[in-house]
Amino acid sequence: MRARLSRITAAATGGWRPSAARPSAHALPGWFIAVEGGDGAGKTTQIDALARWLRKRGFDVVTTREPGATVLGAKLREILLHTKDREPVGARAEALLFAADRADHVEKVVRPALERGAIVLTDRHVDSSIAYQSGGRGLPVDQIAALSEFATEGLRPDLVVLLDVDPQVAWERAQTRGGEPDRLEAEPEQFHGRVREAFRSRAAADPDRYLVVDAAEPPGVIIAIVQDRLEELLPLSSQEQAEARAREKALREAEKAELREREARLAAERAEAERAEQRRRAEQEAARQEEERRREQARQEQARRAAEERARYERQKEEERRRADEERREEQLREAGRREQAETDAEHRRQIELAVRQIEARAKGAARERAARELPPGATAAAATAARRSVDQPGSEPDEAGSDVAQSDASASAGIDQTAVLPVDLEPTQALSALPDGLSADRGGVDVDDDDDDDDAPRSRWHLSLGKRKL
Ligand SMILES: Nc1ncnc2c1ncn2[C@@H]1O[C@H](COP(=O)(O)OP(=O)(O)O)[C@@H](O)[C@H]1O
Ligand SMILES: Cc1cn([C@H]2C[C@H](O)[C@@H](COP(=O)(O)OP(=O)(O)O)O2)c(=O)[nH]c1=O
């Protein structure tokens, strides 16, 4: 089967050259197969089976036989095999008659069939003459071979299938066909033994052209062996070649289709890879743009925060400047208030001191007047004069009182109400209650020190303390 497959492949590719494998010398296009063996070996059975098999493969098959395939051959066969009631045929005449049949057979059946390219399957040929007329009858083998060479014009089978079997077995098989044994079949066992040996000897001398098969095997086994050999030998039939070409064409088409499919698949894969690459690049570009946008956003956010921070810082600085200005203004206002308050307080102190001195001066004057009234008349006049001087210059000793009055006049000229001058006969507490509005000198804030130790007139020392005003 392997050989057949290799031939199918070779034929399909145009590499098969039948003549190169042909063991015979003929150059005819057909194939010449001879089946040989003893009587009852199974030749007819195998030829029928081979013919069916070969025809099924598409070959032009011609089955034939020797002797008796032609009109002449049929008459010779009758003479050769059925000699009952006739004069016996001698060995040399027998050999010549078989040769005559063969010559007519080759000329009229075999060669024409081979020339048209048929496979010719013949039941017996030259080897039967070698086996029977030489081996069996004892005629010189070279002369029998030369006679056959003459009859066939040198045509030799491409293959001789020798069905080799014990003559006794073959004889028993032949009996199953019924009928009377022919003249040669009727020969003794030794004869058939020599025939067998002649066949075997000839096959052994040319193994390339002979296939020896054990004919004791079942018909199926034998046909398989012969088929194997013929598959090696024969080319493909026209039908098989056409089928092989069709298969080869289908194979090429399948390969082309597979190639196209593969190329399409590769193209699709390349396109997909390209699309994937484009997607990857697009995603990469999108990611890059997104990253750039994110960075720009972050940069803008950072710039916005920096701007906000700067604005906040500027607002803070502005606020600090505003607060500082406000504090400075408030401080200036407070300072102005303090100065104003200090001036007001100083003015009040001055007025209070003036008032106190006036009160003290008047009190002293009043005391002197009282003392004068209590003195003798001369002393009284002097005291009254002093008292008047004291009255005329209240708030101090006569000299001091005069200057205090002058100061009071100065205060009046500075806008202080002259009506604020206290009456001289007021007690200190009465005088304080008579202070102008805005001045206060309560007992808690003004110490009145009645000191009569160094002065004969009751004298109060006023220590002024001013309540703090809120600005
Ligand atoms: N291999 C075989 N085994 C057994 N019987 C066979 C075998 N081949 C053929 N036969 C039978 O033997 C008989 C002779 O066969 P046949 O083919 O006529 O032989 P041949 O043509 O060689 O004289 C037939 O009855 C056939 O059925
Ligand atoms: C062709 C040939 C046949 N013979 C013999 C062999 C056979 O016995 C006989 C042919 O008889 P046949 O009935 O054709 O053979 P088989 O019995 O095998 O079917 O002729 C020769 O002796 N010489 C030959 O050259």
Short mmCIF file of C-alpha atoms and ligand atoms in Angstrom, two decimals:
data_model
loop_
_atom_site.label_atom_id
_atom_site.label_comp_id
_atom_site.label_asym_id
_atom_site.label_seq_id
_atom_site.Cartn_x
_atom_site.Cartn_y
_atom_site.Cartn_z
CA MET A 1 0.00 0.00 0.00
CA ARG A 2 2.88 2.31 0.75
CA ALA A 3 4.28 1.67 -2.70
CA ARG A 4 0.91 2.39 -4.27
CA LEU A 5 0.58 5.63 -2.42
CA SER A 6 4.05 6.65 -3.50
CA ARG A 7 3.14 5.87 -7.08
CA ILE A 8 -0.08 7.84 -6.78
CA THR A 9 1.92 10.78 -5.55
CA ALA A 10 4.54 10.30 -8.26
CA ALA A 11 1.94 10.03 -11.00
CA ALA A 12 0.10 13.06 -9.71
CA THR A 13 3.26 15.08 -9.82
CA GLY A 14 4.25 13.73 -13.27
CA GLY A 15 7.22 11.81 -11.91
CA TRP A 16 5.97 8.33 -12.78
CA ARG A 17 7.69 6.62 -15.74
CA PRO A 18 6.27 3.08 -16.21
CA SER A 19 8.92 1.94 -18.70
CA ALA A 20 11.66 2.59 -16.18
CA ALA A 21 10.18 -0.01 -13.82
CA ARG A 22 9.22 -2.50 -16.52
CA PRO A 23 11.34 -5.64 -16.12
CA SER A 24 10.51 -6.95 -19.59
CA ALA A 25 12.14 -5.68 -22.73
CA HIS A 26 9.01 -4.87 -24.70
CA ALA A 27 8.14 -1.29 -25.36
CA LEU A 28 4.41 -1.77 -25.73
CA PRO A 29 2.19 0.48 -23.63
CA GLY A 30 0.20 -2.35 -22.05
CA TRP A 31 1.16 -4.74 -19.34
CA PHE A 32 1.59 -8.48 -19.86
CA ILE A 33 0.96 -10.70 -16.82
CA ALA A 34 1.22 -14.50 -17.00
CA VAL A 35 -0.18 -16.79 -14.30
CA GLU A 36 1.53 -20.17 -14.17
CA GLY A 37 1.27 -23.33 -12.10
CA GLY A 38 0.25 -26.93 -12.17
CA ASP A 39 -3.20 -28.20 -13.05
CA GLY A 40 -5.65 -27.25 -10.33
CA ALA A 41 -3.24 -24.74 -8.63
CA GLY A 42 -5.91 -22.03 -8.82
CA LYS A 43 -4.81 -20.00 -11.88
CA THR A 44 -8.30 -19.47 -13.29
CA THR A 45 -9.57 -18.41 -9.87
CA GLN A 46 -6.81 -15.77 -9.38
CA ILE A 47 -7.07 -14.40 -12.93
CA ASP A 48 -10.80 -13.82 -12.51
CA ALA A 49 -10.23 -12.02 -9.22
CA LEU A 50 -7.35 -9.93 -10.57
CA ALA A 51 -9.34 -8.97 -13.65
CA ARG A 52 -12.22 -7.76 -11.53
CA TRP A 53 -9.89 -5.81 -9.28
CA LEU A 54 -7.99 -4.21 -12.16
CA ARG A 55 -11.13 -3.38 -14.09
CA LYS A 56 -12.50 -1.79 -10.95
CA ARG A 57 -9.40 0.40 -10.86
CA GLY A 58 -10.17 1.49 -14.38
CA PHE A 59 -7.77 -0.63 -16.39
CA ASP A 60 -8.53 -2.15 -19.77
CA VAL A 61 -8.08 -5.85 -18.93
CA VAL A 62 -7.89 -8.76 -21.33
CA THR A 63 -8.02 -12.28 -19.91
CA THR A 64 -6.79 -15.04 -22.12
CA ARG A 65 -5.18 -18.45 -21.99
CA GLU A 66 -2.90 -20.98 -23.69
CA PRO A 67 -3.67 -23.09 -25.45
CA GLY A 68 -6.92 -22.24 -27.21
CA ALA A 69 -7.42 -18.45 -27.19
CA THR A 70 -7.76 -18.13 -30.93
CA VAL A 71 -9.65 -20.11 -33.58
CA LEU A 72 -6.44 -21.91 -34.44
CA GLY A 73 -5.60 -22.21 -30.80
CA ALA A 74 -8.95 -23.83 -30.05
CA LYS A 75 -8.27 -26.50 -32.72
CA LEU A 76 -4.74 -27.04 -31.43
CA ARG A 77 -6.02 -27.32 -27.87
CA GLU A 78 -8.41 -29.97 -28.96
CA ILE A 79 -5.58 -31.87 -30.63
CA LEU A 80 -3.19 -31.38 -27.70
CA LEU A 81 -5.42 -32.16 -24.76
CA HIS A 82 -8.06 -34.47 -26.02
CA THR A 83 -6.38 -37.26 -27.94
CA LYS A 84 -8.91 -39.90 -27.15
CA ASP A 85 -9.47 -42.12 -30.13
CA ARG A 86 -6.55 -40.39 -31.87
CA GLU A 87 -2.94 -41.21 -32.51
CA PRO A 88 -0.76 -39.95 -29.65
CA VAL A 89 1.20 -36.70 -30.25
CA GLY A 90 4.95 -36.94 -29.71
CA ALA A 91 6.81 -34.61 -27.36
CA ARG A 92 8.44 -32.55 -30.13
CA ALA A 93 5.17 -32.23 -32.09
CA GLU A 94 3.44 -31.34 -28.81
CA ALA A 95 6.05 -28.66 -28.20
CA LEU A 96 5.62 -27.31 -31.71
CA LEU A 97 1.83 -27.30 -31.44
CA PHE A 98 1.97 -25.40 -28.14
CA ALA A 99 4.42 -23.01 -29.82
CA ALA A 100 2.09 -22.65 -32.81
CA ASP A 101 -0.81 -21.85 -30.48
CA ARG A 102 1.40 -19.32 -28.66
CA ALA A 103 2.48 -17.62 -31.84
CA ASP A 104 -1.12 -17.25 -32.99
CA HIS A 105 -2.16 -16.18 -29.50
CA VAL A 106 0.51 -13.51 -29.22
CA GLU A 107 -0.10 -12.28 -32.72
CA LYS A 108 -3.87 -12.10 -32.57
CA VAL A 109 -4.69 -11.44 -28.91
CA VAL A 110 -1.77 -10.45 -26.73
CA ARG A 111 0.18 -7.98 -28.83
CA PRO A 112 -2.89 -6.07 -30.08
CA ALA A 113 -4.11 -5.73 -26.51
CA LEU A 114 -0.71 -4.57 -25.30
CA GLU A 115 -0.46 -2.15 -28.15
CA ARG A 116 -3.67 -0.46 -27.11
CA GLY A 117 -2.42 -0.26 -23.53
CA ALA A 118 -4.45 -3.04 -21.97
CA ILE A 119 -3.38 -5.31 -19.19
CA VAL A 120 -3.26 -8.83 -20.53
CA LEU A 121 -3.76 -11.63 -17.98
CA THR A 122 -2.91 -14.97 -19.55
CA ASP A 123 -3.53 -18.38 -18.00
CA ARG A 124 -0.27 -20.14 -19.00
CA HIS A 125 2.45 -19.01 -21.46
CA VAL A 126 6.09 -19.79 -22.23
CA ASP A 127 6.88 -21.14 -18.74
CA SER A 128 4.31 -23.90 -19.20
CA SER A 129 6.20 -25.12 -22.26
CA ILE A 130 9.48 -24.99 -20.28
CA ALA A 131 7.88 -26.83 -17.34
CA TYR A 132 5.83 -29.43 -19.22
CA GLN A 133 7.72 -30.01 -22.48
CA SER A 134 11.20 -29.62 -20.96
CA GLY A 135 10.70 -30.45 -17.27
CA GLY A 136 7.96 -33.00 -17.82
CA ARG A 137 8.80 -34.45 -21.20
CA GLY A 138 12.57 -33.99 -20.90
CA LEU A 139 13.13 -31.90 -24.04
CA PRO A 140 16.17 -29.56 -23.92
CA VAL A 141 15.21 -26.42 -22.10
CA ASP A 142 17.20 -24.16 -24.41
CA GLN A 143 15.46 -25.58 -27.46
CA ILE A 144 12.01 -25.13 -25.86
CA ALA A 145 13.00 -21.60 -24.81
CA ALA A 146 14.26 -20.84 -28.33
CA LEU A 147 11.03 -22.21 -29.80
CA SER A 148 8.98 -19.93 -27.54
CA GLU A 149 11.26 -17.02 -28.37
CA PHE A 150 10.52 -17.68 -31.98
CA ALA A 151 6.75 -17.93 -31.38
CA THR A 152 6.53 -14.70 -29.37
CA GLU A 153 9.07 -12.69 -31.33
CA GLY A 154 10.83 -12.07 -28.09
CA LEU A 155 7.75 -10.76 -26.25
CA ARG A 156 8.10 -11.60 -22.56
CA PRO A 157 5.65 -11.06 -19.73
CA ASP A 158 6.25 -8.12 -17.41
CA LEU A 159 5.40 -10.38 -14.49
CA VAL A 160 4.95 -14.14 -14.06
CA VAL A 161 2.89 -15.15 -11.04
CA LEU A 162 3.75 -18.74 -10.14
CA LEU A 163 1.13 -20.43 -7.97
CA ASP A 164 3.29 -23.04 -6.33
CA VAL A 165 1.52 -25.96 -4.72
CA ASP A 166 2.01 -29.63 -4.09
CA PRO A 167 0.82 -31.50 -7.24
CA GLN A 168 -1.26 -33.85 -5.10
CA VAL A 169 -3.17 -30.89 -3.63
CA ALA A 170 -3.60 -29.36 -7.07
CA TRP A 171 -4.79 -32.69 -8.48
CA GLU A 172 -7.40 -33.00 -5.71
CA ARG A 173 -8.63 -29.47 -6.42
CA ALA A 174 -8.86 -30.23 -10.10
CA GLN A 175 -11.05 -33.22 -9.32
CA THR A 176 -13.61 -30.88 -7.76
CA ARG A 177 -14.21 -29.31 -11.16
CA GLY A 178 -15.51 -32.62 -12.44
CA GLY A 179 -15.01 -33.95 -15.93
CA GLU A 180 -12.35 -36.12 -17.39
CA PRO A 181 -8.68 -35.18 -16.81
CA ASP A 182 -6.94 -34.07 -19.99
CA ARG A 183 -3.96 -35.81 -21.50
CA LEU A 184 -1.42 -33.97 -19.45
CA GLU A 185 -3.42 -33.97 -16.28
CA ALA A 186 -3.48 -37.71 -16.59
CA GLU A 187 0.29 -37.91 -16.41
CA PRO A 188 1.74 -39.65 -13.30
CA GLU A 189 2.63 -37.78 -10.12
CA GLN A 190 6.37 -37.83 -10.90
CA PHE A 191 5.66 -35.97 -14.10
CA HIS A 192 3.86 -33.26 -12.25
CA GLY A 193 6.66 -33.19 -9.69
CA ARG A 194 9.20 -32.40 -12.40
CA VAL A 195 6.83 -29.76 -13.82
CA ARG A 196 6.69 -28.10 -10.43
CA GLU A 197 10.47 -28.12 -10.06
CA ALA A 198 10.91 -26.71 -13.54
CA PHE A 199 8.57 -23.83 -12.68
CA ARG A 200 10.38 -23.13 -9.41
CA SER A 201 13.79 -23.32 -11.00
CA ARG A 202 12.87 -20.87 -13.72
CA ALA A 203 11.34 -18.43 -11.19
CA ALA A 204 14.43 -18.61 -9.01
CA ALA A 205 16.60 -17.69 -11.98
CA ASP A 206 14.75 -14.38 -12.56
CA PRO A 207 13.23 -13.19 -9.29
CA ASP A 208 12.54 -9.65 -10.57
CA ARG A 209 10.12 -10.96 -13.14
CA TYR A 210 8.60 -13.78 -11.05
CA LEU A 211 6.30 -13.73 -8.05
CA VAL A 212 6.17 -17.14 -6.39
CA VAL A 213 3.11 -17.52 -4.18
CA ASP A 214 2.27 -20.44 -1.92
CA ALA A 215 -0.92 -21.58 -3.62
CA ALA A 216 -1.86 -23.69 -0.59
CA GLU A 217 -2.96 -20.44 1.01
CA PRO A 218 -6.61 -19.41 0.76
CA PRO A 219 -7.60 -17.55 -2.42
CA GLY A 220 -7.99 -14.24 -0.49
CA VAL A 221 -4.44 -14.38 0.82
CA ILE A 222 -3.06 -15.16 -2.59
CA ILE A 223 -4.93 -12.34 -4.31
CA ALA A 224 -3.70 -9.84 -1.71
CA ILE A 225 -0.08 -10.87 -2.31
CA VAL A 226 -0.49 -10.61 -6.06
CA GLN A 227 -2.27 -7.23 -5.77
CA ASP A 228 0.60 -5.84 -3.69
CA ARG A 229 3.09 -6.86 -6.36
CA LEU A 230 0.94 -5.46 -9.16
CA GLU A 231 0.53 -2.19 -7.31
CA GLU A 232 4.30 -1.93 -7.28
CA LEU A 233 4.55 -2.84 -10.91
CA LEU A 234 1.63 -1.18 -12.63
CA PRO A 235 1.19 2.51 -13.15
CA LEU A 236 -2.03 4.17 -12.22
CA SER A 237 -4.87 3.65 -14.58
CA SER A 238 -6.18 6.63 -16.53
CA GLN A 239 -9.06 6.68 -14.13
CA GLU A 240 -6.73 6.62 -11.14
CA GLN A 241 -4.54 9.27 -12.67
CA ALA A 242 -7.58 11.44 -13.26
CA GLU A 243 -8.69 10.76 -9.70
CA ALA A 244 -5.18 11.47 -8.47
CA ARG A 245 -5.10 14.67 -10.49
CA ALA A 246 -8.51 15.57 -9.10
CA ARG A 247 -7.30 14.77 -5.60
CA GLU A 248 -4.10 16.69 -6.22
CA LYS A 249 -6.09 19.57 -7.61
CA ALA A 250 -8.43 19.43 -4.65
CA LEU A 251 -5.39 19.20 -2.41
CA ARG A 252 -3.81 22.21 -4.12
CA GLU A 253 -7.11 24.06 -3.94
CA ALA A 254 -7.38 23.13 -0.28
CA GLU A 255 -3.80 24.25 0.25
CA LYS A 256 -4.48 27.46 -1.64
CA ALA A 257 -7.67 27.96 0.32
CA GLU A 258 -5.76 27.24 3.52
CA LEU A 259 -3.01 29.60 2.37
CA ARG A 260 -5.59 32.26 1.54
CA GLU A 261 -7.30 31.61 4.84
CA ARG A 262 -3.96 31.80 6.64
CA GLU A 263 -3.06 34.98 4.80
CA ALA A 264 -6.49 36.40 5.53
CA ARG A 265 -6.09 35.37 9.16
CA LEU A 266 -2.62 36.91 9.26
CA ALA A 267 -3.94 40.04 7.56
CA ALA A 268 -6.79 40.14 10.06
CA GLU A 269 -4.33 39.59 12.89
CA ARG A 270 -2.05 42.29 11.48
CA ALA A 271 -5.02 44.62 11.08
CA GLU A 272 -6.16 43.79 14.60
CA ALA A 273 -2.62 44.31 15.87
CA GLU A 274 -2.51 47.60 14.01
CA ARG A 275 -5.88 48.62 15.44
CA ALA A 276 -4.69 47.55 18.87
CA GLU A 277 -1.53 49.59 18.36
CA GLN A 278 -3.58 52.56 17.24
CA ARG A 279 -5.87 52.12 20.25
CA ARG A 280 -2.82 51.84 22.47
CA ARG A 281 -1.33 54.98 20.96
CA ALA A 282 -4.66 56.79 21.21
CA GLU A 283 -5.00 55.69 24.85
CA GLN A 284 -1.41 56.71 25.45
CA GLU A 285 -2.06 60.08 23.80
CA ALA A 286 -5.30 60.48 25.74
CA ALA A 287 -3.47 59.56 28.95
CA ARG A 288 -0.73 62.03 28.07
CA GLN A 289 -3.27 64.74 27.33
CA GLU A 290 -5.16 63.86 30.50
CA GLU A 291 -1.91 64.03 32.45
CA GLU A 292 -1.10 67.33 30.78
CA ARG A 293 -4.62 68.60 31.50
CA ARG A 294 -4.33 67.39 35.09
CA ARG A 295 -0.95 69.06 35.47
CA GLU A 296 -2.30 72.25 33.87
CA GLN A 297 -5.30 72.06 36.18
CA ALA A 298 -2.98 71.50 39.14
CA ARG A 299 -0.78 74.35 37.95
CA GLN A 300 -3.81 76.61 37.57
CA GLU A 301 -5.11 75.46 40.93
CA GLN A 302 -1.72 76.14 42.44
CA ALA A 303 -1.64 79.55 40.74
CA ARG A 304 -5.20 80.22 41.93
CA ARG A 305 -4.28 79.22 45.47
CA ALA A 306 -1.11 81.33 45.27
CA ALA A 307 -3.18 84.25 43.99
CA GLU A 308 -5.71 83.66 46.75
CA GLU A 309 -2.90 83.40 49.24
CA ARG A 310 -1.37 86.58 47.90
CA ALA A 311 -4.77 88.28 47.98
CA ARG A 312 -5.38 86.94 51.47
CA TYR A 313 -1.92 88.10 52.49
CA GLU A 314 -2.56 91.47 50.89
CA ARG A 315 -5.94 91.68 52.64
CA GLN A 316 -4.28 90.67 55.87
CA LYS A 317 -1.56 93.22 55.39
CA GLU A 318 -4.17 95.80 54.40
CA GLU A 319 -6.20 94.84 57.45
CA GLU A 320 -3.12 95.08 59.61
CA ARG A 321 -2.32 98.46 58.06
CA ARG A 322 -5.92 99.52 58.56
CA ARG A 323 -5.90 98.34 62.17
CA ALA A 324 -2.54 99.98 62.72
CA ASP A 325 -3.86 103.19 61.21
CA GLU A 326 -7.01 102.89 63.28
CA GLU A 327 -5.02 102.13 66.40
CA ARG A 328 -2.73 105.00 65.55
CA ARG A 329 -5.73 107.27 65.05
CA GLU A 330 -7.32 105.94 68.21
CA GLU A 331 -4.04 106.40 70.01
CA GLN A 332 -3.82 109.91 68.62
CA LEU A 333 -7.41 110.51 69.70
CA ARG A 334 -6.65 109.01 73.08
CA GLU A 335 -3.53 111.09 73.31
CA ALA A 336 -5.48 114.16 72.30
CA GLY A 337 -8.17 113.22 74.82
CA ARG A 338 -5.52 112.67 77.45
CA ARG A 339 -3.97 116.02 76.63
CA GLU A 340 -7.36 117.67 76.64
CA GLN A 341 -8.26 115.92 79.86
CA ALA A 342 -4.94 116.87 81.36
CA GLU A 343 -5.49 120.43 80.30
CA THR A 344 -9.05 120.35 81.63
CA ASP A 345 -7.87 118.72 84.82
CA ALA A 346 -5.07 121.24 85.15
CA GLU A 347 -7.57 124.01 84.58
CA HIS A 348 -9.91 122.55 87.14
CA ARG A 349 -7.10 122.11 89.59
CA ARG A 350 -6.07 125.60 88.99
CA GLN A 351 -9.66 126.88 89.46
CA ILE A 352 -10.12 124.72 92.51
CA GLU A 353 -6.85 125.88 93.96
CA LEU A 354 -7.87 129.42 93.15
CA ALA A 355 -11.25 128.87 94.72
CA VAL A 356 -9.65 127.26 97.73
CA ARG A 357 -7.22 130.10 98.11
CA GLN A 358 -10.00 132.58 97.79
CA ILE A 359 -11.94 130.67 100.39
CA GLU A 360 -8.88 130.48 102.57
CA ALA A 361 -8.12 134.14 102.04
CA ARG A 362 -11.66 135.09 102.85
CA ALA A 363 -11.69 132.79 105.75
CA LYS A 364 -8.49 134.37 107.01
CA GLY A 365 -9.94 137.80 106.36
CA ALA A 366 -13.01 136.89 108.24
CA ALA A 367 -10.89 135.52 111.01
CA ARG A 368 -8.85 138.71 111.19
CA GLU A 369 -11.96 140.80 111.18
CA ARG A 370 -13.27 138.75 114.00
CA ALA A 371 -9.99 139.09 115.77
CA ALA A 372 -9.97 142.82 115.12
CA ARG A 373 -13.35 143.19 116.50
CA GLU A 374 -12.20 141.50 119.54
CA LEU A 375 -8.95 143.71 119.90
CA PRO A 376 -8.63 147.18 121.45
CA PRO A 377 -9.54 150.12 119.16
CA GLY A 378 -6.00 150.88 118.01
CA ALA A 379 -5.25 147.36 117.36
CA THR A 380 -8.58 147.06 115.81
CA ALA A 381 -7.91 149.67 113.18
CA ALA A 382 -4.64 147.98 112.20
CA ALA A 383 -6.28 144.64 112.18
CA ALA A 384 -9.15 145.98 110.18
CA THR A 385 -6.76 147.44 107.71
CA ALA A 386 -4.97 144.10 107.48
CA ALA A 387 -8.25 142.37 107.19
CA ARG A 388 -9.30 144.64 104.41
CA ARG A 389 -6.03 144.09 102.71
CA SER A 390 -6.62 140.48 103.18
CA VAL A 391 -10.06 140.78 101.75
CA ASP A 392 -8.76 142.85 98.92
CA GLN A 393 -6.14 140.11 98.27
CA PRO A 394 -7.95 136.91 99.18
CA GLY A 395 -6.56 133.29 98.85
CA SER A 396 -3.20 133.98 100.42
CA GLU A 397 -1.30 135.86 102.84
CA PRO A 398 -1.94 139.47 102.05
CA ASP A 399 0.77 139.37 99.38
CA GLU A 400 -0.05 135.95 98.23
CA ALA A 401 -3.76 136.69 98.18
CA GLY A 402 -3.14 139.64 95.96
CA SER A 403 -1.24 137.49 93.50
CA ASP A 404 -3.95 134.82 93.63
CA VAL A 405 -6.54 137.40 92.75
CA ALA A 406 -4.37 138.51 89.96
CA GLN A 407 -4.17 134.90 88.85
CA SER A 408 -7.93 134.67 89.19
CA ASP A 409 -8.21 137.66 87.00
CA ALA A 410 -5.92 135.95 84.59
CA SER A 411 -8.12 132.84 84.72
CA ALA A 412 -11.14 134.94 84.13
CA SER A 413 -9.48 136.42 81.20
CA ALA A 414 -8.78 132.78 80.11
CA GLY A 415 -12.58 132.16 80.10
CA ILE A 416 -13.26 131.10 83.62
CA ASP A 417 -16.50 132.45 84.99
CA GLN A 418 -15.90 135.20 87.62
CA THR A 419 -19.08 134.16 89.28
CA ALA A 420 -17.29 130.96 90.29
CA VAL A 421 -15.48 132.92 92.96
CA LEU A 422 -16.74 131.61 96.21
CA PRO A 423 -18.15 133.88 98.93
CA VAL A 424 -15.61 134.57 101.60
CA ASP A 425 -17.79 133.65 104.49
CA LEU A 426 -18.47 130.17 103.32
CA GLU A 427 -17.30 127.23 105.22
CA PRO A 428 -14.93 125.08 103.10
CA THR A 429 -17.58 122.48 102.54
CA GLN A 430 -19.98 125.16 101.48
CA ALA A 431 -17.43 126.64 99.17
CA LEU A 432 -16.73 123.27 97.51
CA SER A 433 -20.36 122.69 96.86
CA ALA A 434 -20.38 126.02 95.18
CA LEU A 435 -17.65 125.03 92.67
CA PRO A 436 -18.49 125.59 89.02
CA ASP A 437 -20.06 122.75 87.06
CA GLY A 438 -17.57 120.23 85.91
CA LEU A 439 -15.38 120.62 88.96
CA SER A 440 -15.70 118.25 91.84
CA ALA A 441 -13.98 118.32 95.13
CA ASP A 442 -15.75 116.05 97.46
CA ARG A 443 -14.51 115.47 100.88
CA GLY A 444 -13.20 112.18 99.82
CA GLY A 445 -11.10 113.84 97.13
CA VAL A 446 -10.24 117.03 98.89
CA ASP A 447 -8.48 116.87 102.17
CA VAL A 448 -9.38 119.67 104.43
CA ASP A 449 -6.71 120.04 106.98
CA ASP A 450 -7.76 122.28 109.69
CA ASP A 451 -4.49 123.50 110.99
CA ASP A 452 -4.73 126.10 113.68
CA ASP A 453 -1.37 125.44 115.02
CA ASP A 454 0.64 127.90 112.98
CA ASP A 455 -2.12 130.30 112.13
CA ASP A 456 -4.67 132.01 114.21
CA ALA A 457 -7.35 131.85 111.54
CA PRO A 458 -8.89 128.54 110.90
CA ARG A 459 -7.26 127.24 107.84
CA SER A 460 -8.09 124.31 105.71
CA ARG A 461 -5.61 122.69 103.42
CA TRP A 462 -7.34 121.41 100.35
CA HIS A 463 -5.79 118.58 98.55
CA LEU A 464 -7.50 118.23 95.28
CA SER A 465 -8.00 115.11 93.55
CA LEU A 466 -9.91 114.97 90.29
CA GLY A 467 -12.09 112.18 89.25
CA LYS A 468 -10.78 110.64 86.00
CA ARG A 469 -12.87 111.28 83.07
CA LYS A 470 -13.31 108.80 80.31
CA LEU A 471 -12.41 110.11 76.91
N1 LIG B 1 -6.30 -21.30 -3.02
C1 LIG B 1 -7.22 -22.24 -3.19
N2 LIG B 1 -7.53 -23.05 -2.17
C2 LIG B 1 -8.44 -24.00 -2.29
N3 LIG B 1 -9.14 -24.20 -3.41
C3 LIG B 1 -8.86 -23.47 -4.50
C4 LIG B 1 -7.91 -22.46 -4.42
N4 LIG B 1 -7.85 -21.88 -5.62
C5 LIG B 1 -8.74 -22.52 -6.38
N5 LIG B 1 -9.36 -23.47 -5.73
C6 LIG B 1 -10.32 -24.40 -6.24
O1 LIG B 1 -9.59 -25.42 -6.91
C7 LIG B 1 -10.22 -25.75 -8.06
C8 LIG B 1 -9.28 -25.49 -9.23
O2 LIG B 1 -9.09 -24.19 -9.39
P1 LIG B 1 -8.74 -23.50 -10.76
O3 LIG B 1 -8.71 -22.09 -10.54
O4 LIG B 1 -9.62 -23.99 -11.82
O5 LIG B 1 -7.28 -24.06 -11.05
P2 LIG B 1 -6.47 -24.05 -12.42
O6 LIG B 1 -7.03 -23.02 -13.26
O7 LIG B 1 -5.11 -23.74 -11.97
O8 LIG B 1 -6.56 -25.40 -12.95
C9 LIG B 1 -11.47 -24.96 -8.17
O9 LIG B 1 -12.55 -25.72 -7.71
C10 LIG B 1 -11.22 -23.81 -7.23
O10 LIG B 1 -12.41 -23.41 -6.68
C1 LIG B 2 0.53 -23.81 -22.70
C2 LIG B 2 0.93 -25.21 -22.46
C3 LIG B 2 0.07 -26.06 -21.82
N1 LIG B 2 0.45 -27.32 -21.56
C4 LIG B 2 -0.52 -28.19 -20.85
C5 LIG B 2 -0.71 -27.99 -19.43
C6 LIG B 2 -2.08 -28.36 -19.11
O1 LIG B 2 -2.10 -29.65 -18.65
C7 LIG B 2 -2.76 -28.22 -20.40
C8 LIG B 2 -3.69 -27.14 -20.42
O2 LIG B 2 -4.83 -27.48 -19.79
P1 LIG B 2 -5.71 -26.40 -19.10
O3 LIG B 2 -6.97 -27.10 -18.82
O4 LIG B 2 -5.77 -25.17 -19.85
O5 LIG B 2 -4.91 -26.19 -17.85
P2 LIG B 2 -5.43 -26.32 -16.40
O6 LIG B 2 -5.73 -27.71 -16.20
O7 LIG B 2 -4.31 -25.90 -15.52
O8 LIG B 2 -6.59 -25.47 -16.29
O9 LIG B 2 -1.76 -28.03 -21.34
C9 LIG B 2 1.69 -27.74 -21.97
O10 LIG B 2 1.99 -28.88 -21.74
N2 LIG B 2 2.53 -26.91 -22.60
C10 LIG B 2 2.18 -25.63 -22.86
O11 LIG B 2 3.00 -24.87 -23.41
#
